[in-house]
Short mmCIF file of C-alpha atoms in Angstrom, two decimals:
data_model
loop_
_atom_site.label_atom_id
_atom_site.label_comp_id
_atom_site.label_asym_id
_atom_site.label_seq_id
_atom_site.Cartn_x
_atom_site.Cartn_y
_atom_site.Cartn_z
CA MET A 1 -8.45 26.12 -21.02
CA GLU A 2 -10.26 26.34 -24.33
CA SER A 3 -13.64 24.72 -24.59
CA LEU A 4 -13.24 21.01 -25.29
CA ASN A 5 -16.81 20.27 -26.30
CA ASN A 6 -16.93 19.72 -30.03
CA GLY A 7 -20.30 18.05 -30.02
CA SER A 8 -19.07 14.47 -29.65
CA GLY A 9 -16.98 12.29 -27.33
CA PHE A 10 -15.17 13.61 -24.30
CA ASN A 11 -15.80 17.19 -23.25
CA GLU A 12 -14.77 19.75 -20.68
CA VAL A 13 -17.68 19.00 -18.35
CA GLU A 14 -16.65 15.33 -18.13
CA LEU A 15 -13.02 16.29 -17.50
CA GLU A 16 -13.95 18.68 -14.72
CA SER A 17 -16.29 16.11 -13.20
CA PHE A 18 -13.58 13.43 -13.20
CA GLN A 19 -10.99 15.77 -11.69
CA ARG A 20 -13.43 17.00 -9.06
CA GLN A 21 -14.22 13.43 -8.01
CA ILE A 22 -10.50 12.73 -7.64
CA ALA A 23 -10.16 15.87 -5.52
CA ASP A 24 -13.10 14.94 -3.30
CA ARG A 25 -11.86 11.40 -2.75
CA PHE A 26 -8.39 12.49 -1.69
CA GLN A 27 -9.80 15.26 0.45
CA ASP A 28 -11.88 12.63 2.23
CA LEU A 29 -8.76 10.51 2.76
CA GLY A 30 -6.98 13.51 4.25
CA SER A 31 -9.80 14.49 6.60
CA VAL A 32 -9.17 11.64 9.06
CA SER A 33 -7.48 11.96 12.44
CA SER A 34 -3.79 11.19 12.90
CA ASP A 35 -4.77 7.91 14.59
CA GLU A 36 -6.64 6.78 11.47
CA LEU A 37 -4.13 8.03 8.88
CA LEU A 38 -2.02 5.17 7.45
CA SER A 39 -3.97 2.55 9.39
CA LEU A 40 -4.92 -0.75 7.76
CA PRO A 41 -8.52 0.38 7.07
CA TRP A 42 -7.22 3.71 5.70
CA VAL A 43 -4.81 2.01 3.29
CA ARG A 44 -7.65 -0.21 2.11
CA LYS A 45 -9.76 2.88 1.52
CA LEU A 46 -6.85 4.43 -0.43
CA LEU A 47 -6.86 1.42 -2.76
CA ASP A 48 -10.63 1.71 -3.14
CA VAL A 49 -10.11 5.31 -4.26
CA PHE A 50 -7.65 4.16 -6.91
CA LEU A 51 -9.87 1.30 -8.11
CA SER A 52 -12.92 3.57 -8.40
CA SER A 53 -10.96 6.26 -10.21
CA GLU A 54 -9.34 3.74 -12.54
CA GLU A 55 -12.71 2.24 -13.41
CA GLU A 56 -14.05 5.65 -14.41
CA PHE A 57 -10.84 6.40 -16.31
CA ARG A 58 -11.10 3.14 -18.22
CA GLY A 59 -14.77 3.80 -19.00
CA ILE A 60 -13.93 7.17 -20.53
CA LEU A 61 -11.19 5.63 -22.66
CA VAL A 62 -13.54 2.90 -23.88
CA ASN A 63 -16.07 5.56 -24.90
CA ASN A 64 -13.37 7.36 -26.87
CA LYS A 65 -11.70 4.43 -28.63
CA GLY A 66 -11.54 6.33 -31.88
CA ARG A 67 -9.19 8.91 -30.39
CA LEU A 68 -6.80 6.53 -28.62
CA MET A 69 -4.67 5.62 -31.64
CA LYS A 70 -4.21 9.21 -32.78
CA PRO A 71 -1.10 11.18 -31.77
CA PRO A 72 -0.26 12.44 -29.27
CA LEU A 73 -2.81 10.46 -27.25
CA ASP A 74 -1.48 7.08 -28.40
CA ARG A 75 1.92 7.93 -26.91
CA LEU A 76 0.44 9.31 -23.69
CA ILE A 77 -1.70 6.21 -23.18
CA ALA A 78 1.26 3.91 -23.87
CA ASP A 79 3.37 5.88 -21.34
CA PHE A 80 0.64 5.53 -18.72
CA TYR A 81 0.45 1.78 -19.15
CA GLU A 82 4.22 1.50 -18.89
CA ARG A 83 3.97 3.26 -15.53
CA SER A 84 1.27 0.82 -14.49
CA VAL A 85 3.52 -2.14 -15.40
CA LYS A 86 6.22 -0.74 -13.11
CA SER A 87 3.69 -0.56 -10.30
CA LEU A 88 3.22 -4.34 -10.41
CA ASP A 89 6.59 -4.87 -8.75
CA VAL A 90 5.48 -2.49 -6.02
CA CYS A 91 2.34 -4.60 -5.50
CA ASN A 92 4.49 -7.72 -5.16
CA ALA A 93 6.80 -5.97 -2.71
CA ILE A 94 3.82 -4.78 -0.68
CA ARG A 95 2.49 -8.32 -0.45
CA ASP A 96 5.87 -9.42 0.89
CA GLY A 97 5.62 -6.58 3.40
CA LEU A 98 2.21 -7.81 4.51
CA ASP A 99 3.72 -11.28 4.94
CA GLN A 100 6.37 -9.71 7.16
CA ILE A 101 3.64 -8.16 9.33
CA LYS A 102 2.10 -11.64 9.62
CA GLN A 103 5.40 -12.87 11.04
CA TRP A 104 5.31 -10.08 13.62
CA GLN A 105 1.73 -11.07 14.38
CA LYS A 106 2.93 -14.61 15.21
CA LEU A 107 5.56 -13.20 17.53
CA MET A 108 2.92 -11.09 19.26
CA GLU A 109 0.83 -14.22 19.69
CA ILE A 110 3.77 -15.96 21.40
CA VAL A 111 4.14 -13.04 23.80
CA ILE A 112 0.41 -12.89 24.57
CA CYS A 113 0.20 -16.65 25.16
CA ALA A 114 3.31 -16.68 27.33
CA LEU A 115 2.43 -13.72 29.52
CA GLY A 116 -1.34 -13.82 29.42
CA HIS A 117 -1.79 -17.43 30.52
CA ARG A 118 -4.12 -18.11 33.45
CA ASN A 119 -4.65 -21.32 35.45
CA VAL A 120 -7.26 -22.16 38.05
CA ASN A 121 -5.85 -23.06 41.46
CA LYS A 122 -7.37 -25.57 43.87
CA ASN A 123 -9.48 -22.84 45.48
CA ASN A 124 -11.11 -22.33 42.06
CA THR A 125 -9.98 -18.71 41.74
CA ASN A 126 -8.13 -17.30 38.77
CA LYS A 127 -4.45 -16.95 39.53
CA ARG A 128 -1.67 -16.13 37.08
CA ILE A 129 1.11 -18.67 37.15
CA LEU A 130 4.03 -16.85 35.57
CA GLY A 131 7.37 -18.61 35.61
CA GLU A 132 10.85 -17.75 34.39
CA GLY A 133 10.42 -19.99 31.34
CA GLN A 134 7.38 -18.07 30.15
CA VAL A 135 9.14 -14.74 30.62
CA ARG A 136 12.21 -15.97 28.73
CA ARG A 137 9.98 -17.12 25.88
CA ALA A 138 8.27 -13.75 25.76
CA ARG A 139 11.61 -11.90 25.89
CA LYS A 140 12.94 -13.92 22.96
CA ALA A 141 9.85 -13.15 20.85
CA LEU A 142 10.02 -9.48 21.83
CA SER A 143 13.69 -9.34 20.87
CA GLU A 144 12.95 -10.81 17.43
CA LEU A 145 10.08 -8.37 17.05
CA ALA A 146 12.32 -5.40 17.89
CA VAL A 147 14.88 -6.41 15.26
CA GLY A 148 12.21 -6.86 12.57
CA LEU A 149 10.56 -3.51 13.24
CA VAL A 150 13.72 -1.49 12.63
CA ASP A 151 14.19 -0.13 9.12
CA ASP A 152 17.76 -1.34 8.52
CA LYS A 153 18.66 0.08 5.12
CA ASP A 154 22.10 -1.54 5.24
CA SER A 155 20.79 -5.01 5.91
CA SER A 156 21.78 -7.72 3.45
CA GLN A 157 18.65 -9.65 4.34
CA PRO A 158 15.70 -8.31 2.33
CA LEU A 159 12.19 -9.17 3.41
CA ALA A 160 12.02 -12.12 1.04
CA LEU A 161 13.16 -13.44 -2.27
CA ARG A 162 10.64 -11.60 -4.37
CA ASN A 163 9.98 -14.46 -6.72
CA ARG A 164 6.23 -14.58 -6.41
CA SER A 165 3.46 -12.90 -8.27
CA PHE A 166 -0.25 -12.58 -7.56
CA GLY A 167 -0.81 -14.52 -10.78
CA ARG A 168 0.56 -17.68 -9.20
CA ASN A 169 -2.40 -18.26 -6.92
CA ASN A 170 -4.83 -18.95 -9.74
CA ASN A 171 -6.90 -22.14 -9.86
CA SER A 172 -7.03 -24.30 -12.95
CA SER A 173 -10.31 -23.14 -14.50
CA ASN A 174 -10.55 -22.32 -18.19
CA SER A 175 -11.03 -18.58 -17.62
CA GLN A 176 -8.08 -18.47 -15.28
CA SER A 177 -5.97 -20.35 -17.82
CA LYS A 178 -6.72 -17.57 -20.27
CA ASP A 179 -5.73 -15.05 -17.63
CA GLN A 180 -2.46 -16.92 -17.14
CA HIS A 181 -1.77 -16.63 -20.86
CA ARG A 182 -2.47 -12.90 -20.75
CA LEU A 183 -0.19 -12.55 -17.75
CA GLY A 184 2.76 -13.94 -19.72
CA TYR A 185 4.14 -10.53 -20.60
CA PHE A 186 3.78 -9.24 -17.06
CA ARG A 187 5.62 -12.21 -15.59
CA SER A 188 8.74 -11.18 -17.40
CA LEU A 189 8.55 -7.82 -15.65
CA SER A 190 7.06 -8.64 -12.28
CA TRP A 191 7.41 -12.37 -11.68
CA TYR A 192 10.75 -12.04 -9.97
CA VAL A 193 12.26 -9.05 -8.20
CA SER A 194 15.92 -9.44 -7.31
CA ARG A 195 17.63 -8.69 -4.01
CA SER A 196 18.94 -5.48 -5.54
CA TRP A 197 15.41 -4.25 -6.26
CA SER A 198 14.66 -0.84 -4.75
CA ALA A 199 11.23 0.54 -3.91
CA ALA A 200 12.66 4.06 -3.98
CA LYS A 201 14.05 3.62 -7.50
CA GLN A 202 10.85 1.97 -8.69
CA LEU A 203 8.81 4.95 -7.53
CA GLN A 204 11.18 7.26 -9.37
CA ALA A 205 10.72 5.16 -12.51
CA ILE A 206 6.93 5.32 -12.19
CA GLY A 207 7.09 9.13 -11.89
CA SER A 208 9.70 9.62 -14.60
CA ASN A 209 8.64 12.17 -17.25
CA LEU A 210 5.20 12.56 -15.69
CA VAL A 211 4.67 16.16 -16.78
CA SER A 212 1.62 18.26 -17.42
CA PRO A 213 0.48 18.09 -21.07
CA ARG A 214 1.03 21.15 -23.21
CA ALA A 215 -1.89 23.28 -24.35
CA ASN A 216 -1.69 21.96 -27.91
CA GLU A 217 -1.76 18.36 -26.63
CA ILE A 218 -4.86 19.09 -24.57
CA THR A 219 -6.56 20.65 -27.58
CA ALA A 220 -5.49 17.89 -29.98
CA THR A 221 -6.82 15.18 -27.66
CA ASN A 222 -10.01 17.02 -26.75
CA GLY A 223 -8.89 17.08 -23.11
CA LEU A 224 -8.05 13.38 -22.82
CA ALA A 225 -4.36 14.21 -22.33
CA MET A 226 -5.26 15.91 -19.05
CA LEU A 227 -7.30 12.87 -18.04
CA VAL A 228 -4.26 10.60 -18.57
CA PHE A 229 -2.00 13.00 -16.66
CA THR A 230 -4.45 13.06 -13.74
CA MET A 231 -4.61 9.28 -13.56
CA GLY A 232 -0.83 9.04 -13.81
CA ASN A 233 -0.50 11.19 -10.69
CA VAL A 234 -3.12 9.14 -8.86
CA LEU A 235 -1.16 5.96 -9.69
CA LEU A 236 2.13 7.49 -8.53
CA PHE A 237 0.70 8.80 -5.27
CA VAL A 238 -1.03 5.53 -4.38
CA MET A 239 2.17 3.55 -4.97
CA TRP A 240 4.15 6.10 -2.95
CA ALA A 241 1.69 5.89 -0.05
CA LEU A 242 1.83 2.07 -0.09
CA VAL A 243 5.63 2.16 0.13
CA ALA A 244 5.38 4.72 2.94
CA ALA A 245 3.02 2.53 4.95
CA ILE A 246 4.13 -1.06 4.34
CA PRO A 247 7.61 -2.57 4.86
CA CYS A 248 9.43 -3.21 1.60
CA GLN A 249 12.94 -3.39 0.25
CA ASP A 250 14.90 -0.10 0.13
CA ARG A 251 12.02 2.17 1.04
CA GLY A 252 12.41 5.80 0.09
CA LEU A 253 9.90 8.63 0.04
CA GLN A 254 11.90 11.26 -1.85
CA VAL A 255 9.55 11.41 -4.83
CA HIS A 256 8.72 14.76 -6.39
CA PHE A 257 5.13 15.38 -7.41
CA TYR A 258 5.24 17.85 -10.27
CA MET A 259 1.72 19.21 -10.23
CA SER A 260 0.40 22.72 -10.32
CA ARG A 261 -2.14 23.66 -7.69
CA GLN A 262 -4.32 24.98 -10.50
CA PHE A 263 -5.49 21.40 -11.06
CA PRO A 264 -8.64 20.71 -9.00
CA TRP A 265 -7.15 17.57 -7.41
CA ALA A 266 -3.62 18.86 -6.75
CA ALA A 267 -4.31 20.58 -3.42
CA SER A 268 -5.92 17.52 -1.81
CA ILE A 269 -3.15 15.17 -2.98
CA LEU A 270 -0.34 17.53 -1.94
CA SER A 271 -2.00 18.13 1.43
CA LEU A 272 -2.19 14.38 2.03
CA HIS A 273 1.44 14.03 0.95
CA ASP A 274 2.44 16.67 3.50
CA LYS A 275 0.54 14.88 6.28
CA ILE A 276 2.26 11.57 5.55
CA MET A 277 5.66 13.27 5.43
CA GLU A 278 4.89 14.94 8.74
CA GLU A 279 4.22 11.51 10.27
CA SER A 280 7.51 10.23 8.84
CA ARG A 281 9.45 12.98 10.59
CA LYS A 282 8.13 12.19 14.07
CA LYS A 283 10.87 10.98 16.39
CA ASP A 284 9.13 7.72 17.29
CA ARG A 285 8.42 6.86 13.62
CA LYS A 286 11.72 7.71 11.92
CA ASN A 287 13.45 4.33 12.05
CA THR A 288 10.46 2.02 11.69
CA SER A 289 10.18 -0.25 8.68
CA GLY A 290 6.84 1.27 7.70
CA PHE A 291 4.59 4.11 8.80
CA LEU A 292 1.49 1.95 9.06
CA MET A 293 -0.30 2.94 12.27
CA GLU A 294 -0.47 -0.67 13.44
CA ILE A 295 3.31 -1.02 13.03
CA TYR A 296 3.75 1.99 15.31
CA GLN A 297 1.39 0.40 17.83
CA ILE A 298 3.23 -2.94 17.68
CA ASP A 299 6.53 -1.14 18.23
CA LYS A 300 5.16 0.87 21.14
CA CYS A 301 3.67 -2.18 22.89
CA SER A 302 6.70 -4.39 22.32
CA ARG A 303 9.10 -1.76 23.66
CA SER A 304 7.00 -1.31 26.78
CA LEU A 305 6.79 -5.06 27.38
CA SER A 306 10.50 -5.52 26.72
CA GLU A 307 11.37 -2.97 29.42
CA LEU A 308 8.89 -4.51 31.80
CA THR A 309 9.95 -8.14 31.34
CA GLY A 310 13.59 -7.08 31.56
CA SER A 311 13.01 -5.78 35.09
CA VAL A 312 10.96 -8.73 36.35
CA GLN A 313 12.28 -10.52 39.44
CA PHE A 314 10.93 -13.78 40.78
CA PRO A 315 8.75 -14.41 42.55
CA ILE A 316 6.88 -11.70 40.67
CA SER A 317 5.16 -9.08 42.82
CA GLU A 318 1.44 -8.47 42.60
CA GLU A 319 2.02 -4.89 41.44
CA LYS A 320 4.38 -5.97 38.66
CA GLU A 321 1.96 -8.70 37.62
CA LYS A 322 -0.87 -6.18 37.34
CA GLU A 323 1.24 -3.82 35.23
CA LEU A 324 2.38 -6.67 33.02
CA ARG A 325 -1.22 -7.85 32.56
CA GLN A 326 -2.22 -4.37 31.43
CA ARG A 327 0.58 -4.25 28.84
CA VAL A 328 -0.35 -7.68 27.51
CA GLU A 329 -3.96 -6.59 27.13
CA GLU A 330 -2.79 -3.57 25.13
CA MET A 331 -0.78 -5.82 22.84
CA GLY A 332 -3.82 -8.07 22.53
CA GLN A 333 -5.86 -5.14 21.24
CA VAL A 334 -3.21 -4.35 18.63
CA TYR A 335 -3.07 -8.03 17.70
CA GLU A 336 -6.83 -8.06 17.11
CA ALA A 337 -6.65 -4.91 14.97
CA VAL A 338 -3.94 -6.47 12.80
CA THR A 339 -5.89 -9.74 12.55
CA GLU A 340 -9.02 -7.91 11.39
CA GLY A 341 -7.30 -5.61 8.92
CA LEU A 342 -4.48 -7.60 7.33
CA GLU A 343 -6.32 -10.15 5.22
CA PRO A 344 -8.82 -7.66 3.71
CA LEU A 345 -5.91 -5.41 2.75
CA GLU A 346 -4.02 -8.30 1.15
CA THR A 347 -7.15 -9.12 -0.84
CA LYS A 348 -7.41 -5.50 -1.95
CA VAL A 349 -3.75 -5.40 -3.05
CA ARG A 350 -4.33 -8.56 -5.06
CA GLU A 351 -7.36 -6.93 -6.68
CA LEU A 352 -5.24 -3.88 -7.50
CA PHE A 353 -2.58 -6.05 -9.16
CA HIS A 354 -5.08 -7.88 -11.35
CA ARG A 355 -6.94 -4.69 -12.23
CA ILE A 356 -3.73 -3.10 -13.50
CA VAL A 357 -2.92 -6.18 -15.57
CA HIS A 358 -6.41 -6.39 -17.05
CA SER A 359 -6.70 -2.67 -17.78
CA ARG A 360 -3.36 -2.51 -19.55
CA THR A 361 -4.16 -5.57 -21.66
CA GLU A 362 -7.54 -4.11 -22.56
CA GLY A 363 -6.08 -0.69 -23.34
CA LEU A 364 -3.29 -2.00 -25.55
CA ASP A 365 -5.76 -4.28 -27.34
CA CYS A 366 -7.79 -1.19 -28.21
CA LEU A 367 -4.69 0.59 -29.49
CA GLY A 368 -3.64 -2.47 -31.49
CA ARG A 369 -7.02 -2.91 -33.13
CA GLY A 370 -7.12 0.77 -33.94
CA HIS A 371 -3.76 0.67 -35.70
CA ASN A 372 -4.61 -2.55 -37.52
CA SER A 373 -7.84 -1.07 -38.88
CA GLU A 374 -6.08 1.89 -40.44
#
């Protein structure tokens, strides 16, 4: 690449620094064990990577306002923000997926309460009183859980009517009223997602025409074209990983990442992509509604308990009771992990949604002012 430093604005050192930070962050995400990959804390960390990278990206653009309205950068920036708009529907779908996990959490709670109940007998010693009614209640919850965990692509019942947006939960303060006004444009695109909405197609739309800038575009933009291309790939990968992990309508992971390994960040992103795809091909993960580690653990525990409760005969033997108690404790541990990780992730997804909205509004305002001043 030719030297980009012309004595002012963005230069090659800044570009290399930005790309190297992206590479390091994704390498860190990929260095975890298979038990940590795609877990609730890991997904939250993934979103932190995006938010940090986007903040730096936005800062560079703000410092180079004078270049933003000049071709071809004006077109490249506009294309990037159109991709970001398309990602808002993914954020809404992911929130619906997190709501679905909450429903599974309630079913787990029913199972744990039904099978983990203890009473104190008249001799004042702990003794499990487990009746047929409790087992039937647990079986019913486990059956509902099993149905929900399966990724049924032919189902006519999507996770939810996707008619909500993160913007709806605002309070009535003056600043939030202004935010509501700014969100008007985005509502038309992301306020309602129909039953025919497809996560797979949305990912394809986000990645459409995301190609490496030509040498003359890099030179003409003083390297900023490469910055925009880098951030476009980060956006696409993060949305793809969210769809891979969290249940959502018409999931599909067949997205092509057109990036040359000559880019400093390409190897770490492609390596992480390969690891996630490897997880998706495992026999016990293929038909699940999401590759989130906690979903796998819920599925594993519920299957084990379903088999166990299905073979219970009354009065229950001491050996069977001990085995059942152990399985309930395992489900309790998964329940606690979900309880601890779900709400912070939902908060982070909400932050991601609002950051995208704010950044696009700010970026297009800069472009608009630039054109108006000419």
